[in-house]
mmCIF file of C-alpha atoms and ligand atoms in Angstrom:
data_model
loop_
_atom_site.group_PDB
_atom_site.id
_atom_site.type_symbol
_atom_site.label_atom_id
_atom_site.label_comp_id
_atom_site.label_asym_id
_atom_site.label_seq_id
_atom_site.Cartn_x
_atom_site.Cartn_y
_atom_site.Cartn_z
ATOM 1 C CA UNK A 1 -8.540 5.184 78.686
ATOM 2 C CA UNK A 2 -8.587 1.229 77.813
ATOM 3 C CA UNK A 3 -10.758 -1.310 78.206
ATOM 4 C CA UNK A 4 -9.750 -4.479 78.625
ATOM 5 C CA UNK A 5 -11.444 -7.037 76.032
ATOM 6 C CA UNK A 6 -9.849 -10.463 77.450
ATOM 7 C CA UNK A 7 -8.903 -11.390 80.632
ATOM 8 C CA UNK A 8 -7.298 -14.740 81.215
ATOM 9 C CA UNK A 9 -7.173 -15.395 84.643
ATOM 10 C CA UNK A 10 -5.048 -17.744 86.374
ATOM 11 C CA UNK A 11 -5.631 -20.673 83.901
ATOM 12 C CA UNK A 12 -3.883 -23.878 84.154
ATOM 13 C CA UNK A 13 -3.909 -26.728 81.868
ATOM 14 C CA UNK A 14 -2.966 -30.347 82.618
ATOM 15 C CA UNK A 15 -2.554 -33.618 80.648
ATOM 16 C CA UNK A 16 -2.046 -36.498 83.045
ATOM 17 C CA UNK A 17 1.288 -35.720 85.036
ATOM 18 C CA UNK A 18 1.743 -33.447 82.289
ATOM 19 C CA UNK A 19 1.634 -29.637 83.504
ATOM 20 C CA UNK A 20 0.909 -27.409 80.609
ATOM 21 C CA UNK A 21 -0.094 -24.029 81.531
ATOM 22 C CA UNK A 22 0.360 -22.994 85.058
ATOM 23 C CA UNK A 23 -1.545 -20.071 86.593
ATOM 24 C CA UNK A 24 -1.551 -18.130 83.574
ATOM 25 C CA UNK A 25 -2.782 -14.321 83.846
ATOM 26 C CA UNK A 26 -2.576 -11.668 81.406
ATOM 27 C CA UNK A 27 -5.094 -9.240 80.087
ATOM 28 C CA UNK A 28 -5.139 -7.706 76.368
ATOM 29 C CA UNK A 29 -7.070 -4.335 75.690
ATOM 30 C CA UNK A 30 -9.579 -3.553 72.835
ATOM 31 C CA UNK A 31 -7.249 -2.429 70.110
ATOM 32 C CA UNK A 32 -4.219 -3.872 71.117
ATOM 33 C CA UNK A 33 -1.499 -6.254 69.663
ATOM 34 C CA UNK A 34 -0.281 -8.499 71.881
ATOM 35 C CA UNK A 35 2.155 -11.150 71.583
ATOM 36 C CA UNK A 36 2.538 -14.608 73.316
ATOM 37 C CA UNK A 37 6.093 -15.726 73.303
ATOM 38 C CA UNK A 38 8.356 -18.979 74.516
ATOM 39 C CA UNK A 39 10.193 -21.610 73.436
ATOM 40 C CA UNK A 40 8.930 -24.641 72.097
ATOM 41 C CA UNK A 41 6.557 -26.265 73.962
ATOM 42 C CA UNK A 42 6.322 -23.378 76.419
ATOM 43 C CA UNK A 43 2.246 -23.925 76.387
ATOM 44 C CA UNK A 44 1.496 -21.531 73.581
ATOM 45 C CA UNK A 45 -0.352 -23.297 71.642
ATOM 46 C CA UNK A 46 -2.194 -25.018 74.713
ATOM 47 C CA UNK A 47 -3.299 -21.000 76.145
ATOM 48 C CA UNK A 48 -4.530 -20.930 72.580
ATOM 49 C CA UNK A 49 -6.906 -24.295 72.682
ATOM 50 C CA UNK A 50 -7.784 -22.993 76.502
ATOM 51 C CA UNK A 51 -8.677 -19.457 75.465
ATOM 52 C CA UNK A 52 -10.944 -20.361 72.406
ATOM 53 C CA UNK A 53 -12.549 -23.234 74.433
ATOM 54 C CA UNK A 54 -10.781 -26.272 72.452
ATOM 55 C CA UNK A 55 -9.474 -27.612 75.713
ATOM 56 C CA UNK A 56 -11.631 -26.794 79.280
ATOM 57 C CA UNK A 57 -9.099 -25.283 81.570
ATOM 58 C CA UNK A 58 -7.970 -27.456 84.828
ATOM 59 C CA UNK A 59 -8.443 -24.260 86.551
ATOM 60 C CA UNK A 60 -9.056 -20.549 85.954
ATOM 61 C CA UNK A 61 -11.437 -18.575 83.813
ATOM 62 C CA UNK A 62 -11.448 -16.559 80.421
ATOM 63 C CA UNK A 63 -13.760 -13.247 80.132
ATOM 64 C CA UNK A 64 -14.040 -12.607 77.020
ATOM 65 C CA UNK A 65 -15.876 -8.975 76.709
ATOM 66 C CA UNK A 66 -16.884 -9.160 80.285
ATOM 67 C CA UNK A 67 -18.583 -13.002 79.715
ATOM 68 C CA UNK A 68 -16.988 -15.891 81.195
ATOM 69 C CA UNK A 69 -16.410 -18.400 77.951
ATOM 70 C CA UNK A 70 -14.395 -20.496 79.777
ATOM 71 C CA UNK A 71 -14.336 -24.224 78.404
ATOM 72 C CA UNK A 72 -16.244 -23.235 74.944
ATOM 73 C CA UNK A 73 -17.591 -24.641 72.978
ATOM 74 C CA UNK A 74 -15.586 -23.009 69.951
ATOM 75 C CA UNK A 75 -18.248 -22.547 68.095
ATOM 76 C CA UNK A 76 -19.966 -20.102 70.801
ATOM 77 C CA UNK A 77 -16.512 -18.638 71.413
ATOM 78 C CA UNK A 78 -16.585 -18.284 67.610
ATOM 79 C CA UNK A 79 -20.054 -16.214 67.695
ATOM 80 C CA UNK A 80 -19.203 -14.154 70.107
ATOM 81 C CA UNK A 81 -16.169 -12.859 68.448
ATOM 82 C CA UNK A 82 -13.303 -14.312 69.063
ATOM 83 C CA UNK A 83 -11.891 -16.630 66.213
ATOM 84 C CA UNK A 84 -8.364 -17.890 65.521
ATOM 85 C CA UNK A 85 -6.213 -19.704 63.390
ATOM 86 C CA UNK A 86 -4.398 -22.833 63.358
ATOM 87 C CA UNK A 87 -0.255 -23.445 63.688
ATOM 88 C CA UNK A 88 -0.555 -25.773 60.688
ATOM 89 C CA UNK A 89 -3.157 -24.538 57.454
ATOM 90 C CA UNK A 90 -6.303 -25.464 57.447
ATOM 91 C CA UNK A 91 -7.573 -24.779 54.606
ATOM 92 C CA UNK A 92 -9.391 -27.123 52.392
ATOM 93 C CA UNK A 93 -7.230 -27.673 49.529
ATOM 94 C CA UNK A 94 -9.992 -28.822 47.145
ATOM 95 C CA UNK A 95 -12.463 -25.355 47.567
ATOM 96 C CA UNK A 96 -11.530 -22.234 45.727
ATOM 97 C CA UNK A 97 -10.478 -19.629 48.229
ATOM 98 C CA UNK A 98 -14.085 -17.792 48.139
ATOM 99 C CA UNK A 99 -15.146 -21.350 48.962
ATOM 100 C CA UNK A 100 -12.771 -21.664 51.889
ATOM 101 C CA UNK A 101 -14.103 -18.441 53.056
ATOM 102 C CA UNK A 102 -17.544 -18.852 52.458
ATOM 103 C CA UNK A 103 -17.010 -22.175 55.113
ATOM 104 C CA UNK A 104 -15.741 -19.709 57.369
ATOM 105 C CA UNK A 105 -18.690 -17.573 57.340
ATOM 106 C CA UNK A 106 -20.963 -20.819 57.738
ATOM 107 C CA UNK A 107 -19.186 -21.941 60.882
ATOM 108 C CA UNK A 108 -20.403 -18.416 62.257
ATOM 109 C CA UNK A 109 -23.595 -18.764 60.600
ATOM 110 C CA UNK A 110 -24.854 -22.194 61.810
ATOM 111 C CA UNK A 111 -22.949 -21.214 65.609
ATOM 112 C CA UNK A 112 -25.608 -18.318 65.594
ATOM 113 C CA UNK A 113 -28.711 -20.270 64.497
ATOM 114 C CA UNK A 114 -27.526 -22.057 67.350
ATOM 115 C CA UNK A 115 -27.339 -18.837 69.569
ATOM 116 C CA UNK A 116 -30.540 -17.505 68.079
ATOM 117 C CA UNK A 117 -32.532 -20.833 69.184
ATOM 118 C CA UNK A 118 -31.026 -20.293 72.516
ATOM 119 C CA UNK A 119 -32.259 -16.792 72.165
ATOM 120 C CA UNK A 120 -29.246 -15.376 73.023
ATOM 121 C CA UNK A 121 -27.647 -14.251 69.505
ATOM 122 C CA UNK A 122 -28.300 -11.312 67.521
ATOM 123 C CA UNK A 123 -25.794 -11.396 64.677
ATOM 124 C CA UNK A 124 -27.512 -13.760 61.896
ATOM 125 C CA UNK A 125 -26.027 -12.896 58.483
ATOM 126 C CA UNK A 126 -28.679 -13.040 55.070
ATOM 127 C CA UNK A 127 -27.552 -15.506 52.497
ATOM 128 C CA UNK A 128 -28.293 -12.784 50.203
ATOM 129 C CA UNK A 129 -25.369 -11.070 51.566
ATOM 130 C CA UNK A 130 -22.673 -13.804 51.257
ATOM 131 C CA UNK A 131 -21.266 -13.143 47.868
ATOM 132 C CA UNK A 132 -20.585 -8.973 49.116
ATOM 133 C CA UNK A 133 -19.321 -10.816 52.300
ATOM 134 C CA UNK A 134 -16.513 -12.415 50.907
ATOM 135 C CA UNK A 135 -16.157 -9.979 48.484
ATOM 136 C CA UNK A 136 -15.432 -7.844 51.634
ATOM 137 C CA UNK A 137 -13.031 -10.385 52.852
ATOM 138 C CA UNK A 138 -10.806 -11.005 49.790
ATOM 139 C CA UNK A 139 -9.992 -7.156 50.060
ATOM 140 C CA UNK A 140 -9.068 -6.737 53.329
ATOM 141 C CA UNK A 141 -6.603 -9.162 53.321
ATOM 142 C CA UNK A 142 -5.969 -8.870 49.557
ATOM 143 C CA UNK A 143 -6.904 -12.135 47.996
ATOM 144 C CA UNK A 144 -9.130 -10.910 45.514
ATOM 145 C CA UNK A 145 -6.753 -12.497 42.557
ATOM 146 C CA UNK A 146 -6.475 -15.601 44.319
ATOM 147 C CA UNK A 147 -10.716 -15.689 44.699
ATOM 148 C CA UNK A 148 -11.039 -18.665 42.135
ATOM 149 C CA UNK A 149 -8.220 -20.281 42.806
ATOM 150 C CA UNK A 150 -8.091 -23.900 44.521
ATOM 151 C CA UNK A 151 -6.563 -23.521 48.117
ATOM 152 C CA UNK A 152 -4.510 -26.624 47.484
ATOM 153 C CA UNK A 153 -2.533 -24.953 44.241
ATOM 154 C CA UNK A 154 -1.881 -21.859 46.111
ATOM 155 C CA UNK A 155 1.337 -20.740 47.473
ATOM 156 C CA UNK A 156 2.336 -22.032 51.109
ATOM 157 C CA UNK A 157 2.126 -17.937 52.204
ATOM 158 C CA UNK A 158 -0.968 -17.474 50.532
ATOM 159 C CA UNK A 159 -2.305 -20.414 52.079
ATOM 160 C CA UNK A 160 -1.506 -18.560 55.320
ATOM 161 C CA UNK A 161 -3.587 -15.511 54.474
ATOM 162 C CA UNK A 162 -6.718 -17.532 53.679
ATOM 163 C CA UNK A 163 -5.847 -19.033 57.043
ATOM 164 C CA UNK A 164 -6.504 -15.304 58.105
ATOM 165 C CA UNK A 165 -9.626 -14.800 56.012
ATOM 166 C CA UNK A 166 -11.248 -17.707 57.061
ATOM 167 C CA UNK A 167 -11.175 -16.489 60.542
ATOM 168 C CA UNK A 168 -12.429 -12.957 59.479
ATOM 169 C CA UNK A 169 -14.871 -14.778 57.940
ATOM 170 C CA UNK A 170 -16.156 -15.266 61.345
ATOM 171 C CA UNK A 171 -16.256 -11.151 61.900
ATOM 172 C CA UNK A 172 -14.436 -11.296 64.900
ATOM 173 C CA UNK A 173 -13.316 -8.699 67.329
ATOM 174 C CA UNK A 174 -10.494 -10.289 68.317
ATOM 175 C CA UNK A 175 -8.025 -12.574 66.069
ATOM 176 C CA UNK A 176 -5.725 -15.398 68.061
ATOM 177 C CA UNK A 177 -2.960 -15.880 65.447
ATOM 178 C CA UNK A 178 -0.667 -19.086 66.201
ATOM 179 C CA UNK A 179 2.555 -18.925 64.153
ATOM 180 C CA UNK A 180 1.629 -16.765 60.988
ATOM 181 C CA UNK A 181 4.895 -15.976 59.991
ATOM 182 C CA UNK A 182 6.084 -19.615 60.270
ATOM 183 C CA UNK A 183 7.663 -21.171 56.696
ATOM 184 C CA UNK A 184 7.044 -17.733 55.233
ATOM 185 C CA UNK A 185 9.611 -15.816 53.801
ATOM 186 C CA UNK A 186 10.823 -12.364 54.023
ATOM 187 C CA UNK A 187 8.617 -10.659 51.253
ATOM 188 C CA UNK A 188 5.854 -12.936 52.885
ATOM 189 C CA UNK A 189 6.638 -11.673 56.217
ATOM 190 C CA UNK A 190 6.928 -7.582 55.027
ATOM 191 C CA UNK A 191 3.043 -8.377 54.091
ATOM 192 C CA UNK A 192 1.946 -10.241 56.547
ATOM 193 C CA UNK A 193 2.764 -7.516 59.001
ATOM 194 C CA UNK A 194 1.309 -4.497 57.095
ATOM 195 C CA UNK A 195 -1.888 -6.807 56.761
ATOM 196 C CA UNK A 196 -2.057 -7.633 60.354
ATOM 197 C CA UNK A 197 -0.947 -3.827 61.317
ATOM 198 C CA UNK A 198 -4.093 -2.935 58.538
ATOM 199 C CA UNK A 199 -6.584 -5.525 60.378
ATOM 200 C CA UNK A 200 -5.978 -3.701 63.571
ATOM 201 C CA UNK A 201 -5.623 0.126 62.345
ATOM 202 C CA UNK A 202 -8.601 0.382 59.827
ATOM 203 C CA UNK A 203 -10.409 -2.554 61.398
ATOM 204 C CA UNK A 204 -10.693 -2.255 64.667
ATOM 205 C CA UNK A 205 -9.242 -5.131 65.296
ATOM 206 C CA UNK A 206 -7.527 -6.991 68.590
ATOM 207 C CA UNK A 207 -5.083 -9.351 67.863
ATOM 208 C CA UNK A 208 -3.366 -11.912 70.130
ATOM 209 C CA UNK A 209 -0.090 -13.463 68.066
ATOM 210 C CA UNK A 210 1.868 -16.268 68.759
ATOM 211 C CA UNK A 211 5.118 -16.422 67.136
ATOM 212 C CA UNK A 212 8.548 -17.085 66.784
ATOM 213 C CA UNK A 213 9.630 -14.653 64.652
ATOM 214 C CA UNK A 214 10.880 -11.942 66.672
ATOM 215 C CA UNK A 215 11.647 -9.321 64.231
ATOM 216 C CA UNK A 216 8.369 -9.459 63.426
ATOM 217 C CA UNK A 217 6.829 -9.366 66.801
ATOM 218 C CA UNK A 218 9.079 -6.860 68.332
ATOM 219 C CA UNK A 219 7.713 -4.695 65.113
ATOM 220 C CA UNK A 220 3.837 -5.347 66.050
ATOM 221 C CA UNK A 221 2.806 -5.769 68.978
ATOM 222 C CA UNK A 222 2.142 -3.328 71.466
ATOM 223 C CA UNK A 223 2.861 -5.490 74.415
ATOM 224 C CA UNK A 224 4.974 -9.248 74.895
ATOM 225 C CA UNK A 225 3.934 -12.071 77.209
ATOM 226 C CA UNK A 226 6.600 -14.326 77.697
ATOM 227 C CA UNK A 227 5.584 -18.167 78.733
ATOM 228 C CA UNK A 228 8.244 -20.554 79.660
ATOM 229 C CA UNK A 229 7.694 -24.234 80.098
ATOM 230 C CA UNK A 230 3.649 -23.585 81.164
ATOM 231 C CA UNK A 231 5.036 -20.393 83.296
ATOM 232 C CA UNK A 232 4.819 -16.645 82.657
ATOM 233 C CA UNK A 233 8.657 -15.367 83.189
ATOM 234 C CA UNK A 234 7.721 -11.477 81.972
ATOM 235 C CA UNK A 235 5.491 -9.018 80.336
ATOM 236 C CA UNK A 236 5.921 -6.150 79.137
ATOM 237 C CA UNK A 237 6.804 -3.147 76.090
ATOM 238 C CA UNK A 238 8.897 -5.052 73.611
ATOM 239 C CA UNK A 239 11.800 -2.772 74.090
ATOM 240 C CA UNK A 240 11.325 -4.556 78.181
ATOM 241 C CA UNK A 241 10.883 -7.740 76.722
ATOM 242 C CA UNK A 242 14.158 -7.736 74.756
ATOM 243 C CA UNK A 243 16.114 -6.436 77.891
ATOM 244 C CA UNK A 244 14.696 -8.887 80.061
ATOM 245 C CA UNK A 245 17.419 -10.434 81.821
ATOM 246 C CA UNK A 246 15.102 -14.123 82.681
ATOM 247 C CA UNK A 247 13.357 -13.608 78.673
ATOM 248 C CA UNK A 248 17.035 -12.877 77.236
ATOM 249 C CA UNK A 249 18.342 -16.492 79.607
ATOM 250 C CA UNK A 250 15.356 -18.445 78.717
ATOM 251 C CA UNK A 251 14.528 -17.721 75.241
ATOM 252 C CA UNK A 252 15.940 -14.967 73.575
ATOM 253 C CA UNK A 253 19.606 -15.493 74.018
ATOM 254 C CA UNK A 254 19.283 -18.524 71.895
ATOM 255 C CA UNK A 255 21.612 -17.972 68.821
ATOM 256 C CA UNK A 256 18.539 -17.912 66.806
ATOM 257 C CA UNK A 257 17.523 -14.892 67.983
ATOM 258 C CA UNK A 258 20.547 -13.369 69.333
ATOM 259 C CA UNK A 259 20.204 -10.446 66.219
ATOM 260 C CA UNK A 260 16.305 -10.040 66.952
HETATM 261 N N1 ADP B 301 -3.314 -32.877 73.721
HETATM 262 C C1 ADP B 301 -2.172 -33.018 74.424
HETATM 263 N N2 ADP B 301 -1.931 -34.152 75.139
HETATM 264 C C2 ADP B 301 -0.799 -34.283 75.846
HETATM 265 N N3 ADP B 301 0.170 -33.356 75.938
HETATM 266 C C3 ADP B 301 -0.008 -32.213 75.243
HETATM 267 C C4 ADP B 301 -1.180 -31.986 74.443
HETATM 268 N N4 ADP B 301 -1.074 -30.758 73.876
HETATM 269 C C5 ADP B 301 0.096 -30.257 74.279
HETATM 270 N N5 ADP B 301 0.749 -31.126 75.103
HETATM 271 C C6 ADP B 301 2.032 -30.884 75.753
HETATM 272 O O1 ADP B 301 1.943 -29.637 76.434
HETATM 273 C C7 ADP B 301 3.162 -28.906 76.336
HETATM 274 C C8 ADP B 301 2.878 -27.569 75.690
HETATM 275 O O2 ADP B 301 2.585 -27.784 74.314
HETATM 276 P P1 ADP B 301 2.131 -26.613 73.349
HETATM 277 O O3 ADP B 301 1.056 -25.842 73.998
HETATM 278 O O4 ADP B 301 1.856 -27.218 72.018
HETATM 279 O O5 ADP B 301 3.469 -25.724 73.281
HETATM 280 P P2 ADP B 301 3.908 -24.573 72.268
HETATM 281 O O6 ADP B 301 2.753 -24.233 71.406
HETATM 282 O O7 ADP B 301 4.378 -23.460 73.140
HETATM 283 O O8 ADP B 301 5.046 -25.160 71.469
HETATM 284 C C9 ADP B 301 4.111 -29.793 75.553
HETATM 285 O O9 ADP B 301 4.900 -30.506 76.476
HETATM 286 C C10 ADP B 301 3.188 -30.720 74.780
HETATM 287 O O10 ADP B 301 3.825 -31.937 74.503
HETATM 288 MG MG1 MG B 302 2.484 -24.263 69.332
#
């Protein structure tokens, strides 16, 4: 049996005449790997900002573990466990990567002072615990040699990973990824997907990926939503997805991908 952890249901997104997202439904289950697809500027990025309450939706709702967080704030999206990360790094380059992830934890740790004043947060974490904390983090997504090391001097796919960490840092259920594979290369990619594979098989982990590198995708995720130009065109297995006569037309028939 499966329980659904996110619903989105029917979001839309507009900016101005602009029409981003349009009536946008898909669920994900606890446990699952699911990946948002579509060409560029397909609204990816824009479900992303809607889900995590960056942007308020235009219309429609997100439950998030049977809650309606719908239009955010981040932060209490944040605390209540679902945290993502960011097309472009954000890292700060001047913090050692323990520092980088020791920010991460604070965004979750000042969000739930917040909650706990509102009375409605139970997941404080002791500043006596911080250093075991990251400690934690740096070995589940294998940065430990890299903990002393200045974000800014690391390499670009390493930069990517503390992307990922500083997200954990959060202690998430659910991870929205937005591009991880993007500028990495094909040694970087083998590990990013046994890392995310890792973060959902010994971690319990739900992730949510958006990304254009199908090899990858078709690989890990369980299930494929395809959005074209603010619409969903299909869902489905990947082995569906790359059959797909309207995904193959739209998207995946572009030479890029014509081998994926
Ligand atoms: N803040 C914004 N203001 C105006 N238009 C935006 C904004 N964010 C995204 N858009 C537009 O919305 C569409 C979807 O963008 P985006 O969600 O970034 O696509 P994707 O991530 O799939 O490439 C694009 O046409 C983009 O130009
Ligand atoms: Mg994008």
């Amino acid at each position: 049996m499966t329980t659904t952890i996110l619903e989105v249901r029917r979001i839309s997104r507009r900016f101005g005449g602009l029409v981003a997202l349009h009536d946008l439904s898909f669920n994900v289950s606890r446990g699952e790997i699911v990946g948002l697809i579509g060409p560029n500027g397909a609204g990816k990025t824009t479900a992303f900002n809607v889900i995590t309450g960056t942007q308020p939706p235009t219309a429609g709702k997100v439950i998030f573990q049977g809650k309606d967080i719908s239009g955010g704030p981040p932060s209490r999206v944040v605390v209540d466990g679902l945290a993502r990360t960011f097309q472009s790094t954000s890292t700060y380059p001047d913090l050692t990567v323990a520092g980088n992830i020791y920010r991460g934890m604070l965004s979750h740790i000042s969000g739930s002072l917040v909650g706990l004043l509102v009375g409605r947060c139970d997941r404080g974490i002791s500043m006596e615990r911080v250093s075991d904390e990251i400690d934690r983090i740096l070995r589940m997504t294998g940065l430990q040699p890299w903990r002393d090391a200045l974000a800014g001097n690391l390499p670009y796919g390493v930069q990517k990973i503390l992307g990922i960490a500083v997200a954990l840092a959060a202690s998430p259920k659910m991870l929205l990824l937005d591009e991880p594979a993007a500028g990495l290369n094909h040694e970087e990619c083998k590990g990013l997907t046994t890392l995310l594979r890792r973060l959902r098989d010994e971690h319990g982990l739900t992730l949510l990926l958006v990304e254009h590198h199908m090899a990858l995708v078709m690989e890990l995720c369980h299930r494929i939503v395809v959005l074209v130009q603010g619409e969903k065109i299909a869902e489905g297995t990947p082995e569906e997805i790359r059959q797909n006569e309207a995904v193959i037309e739209a998207y995946l028939g572009a030479p890029e991908y014509a081998h994926a």
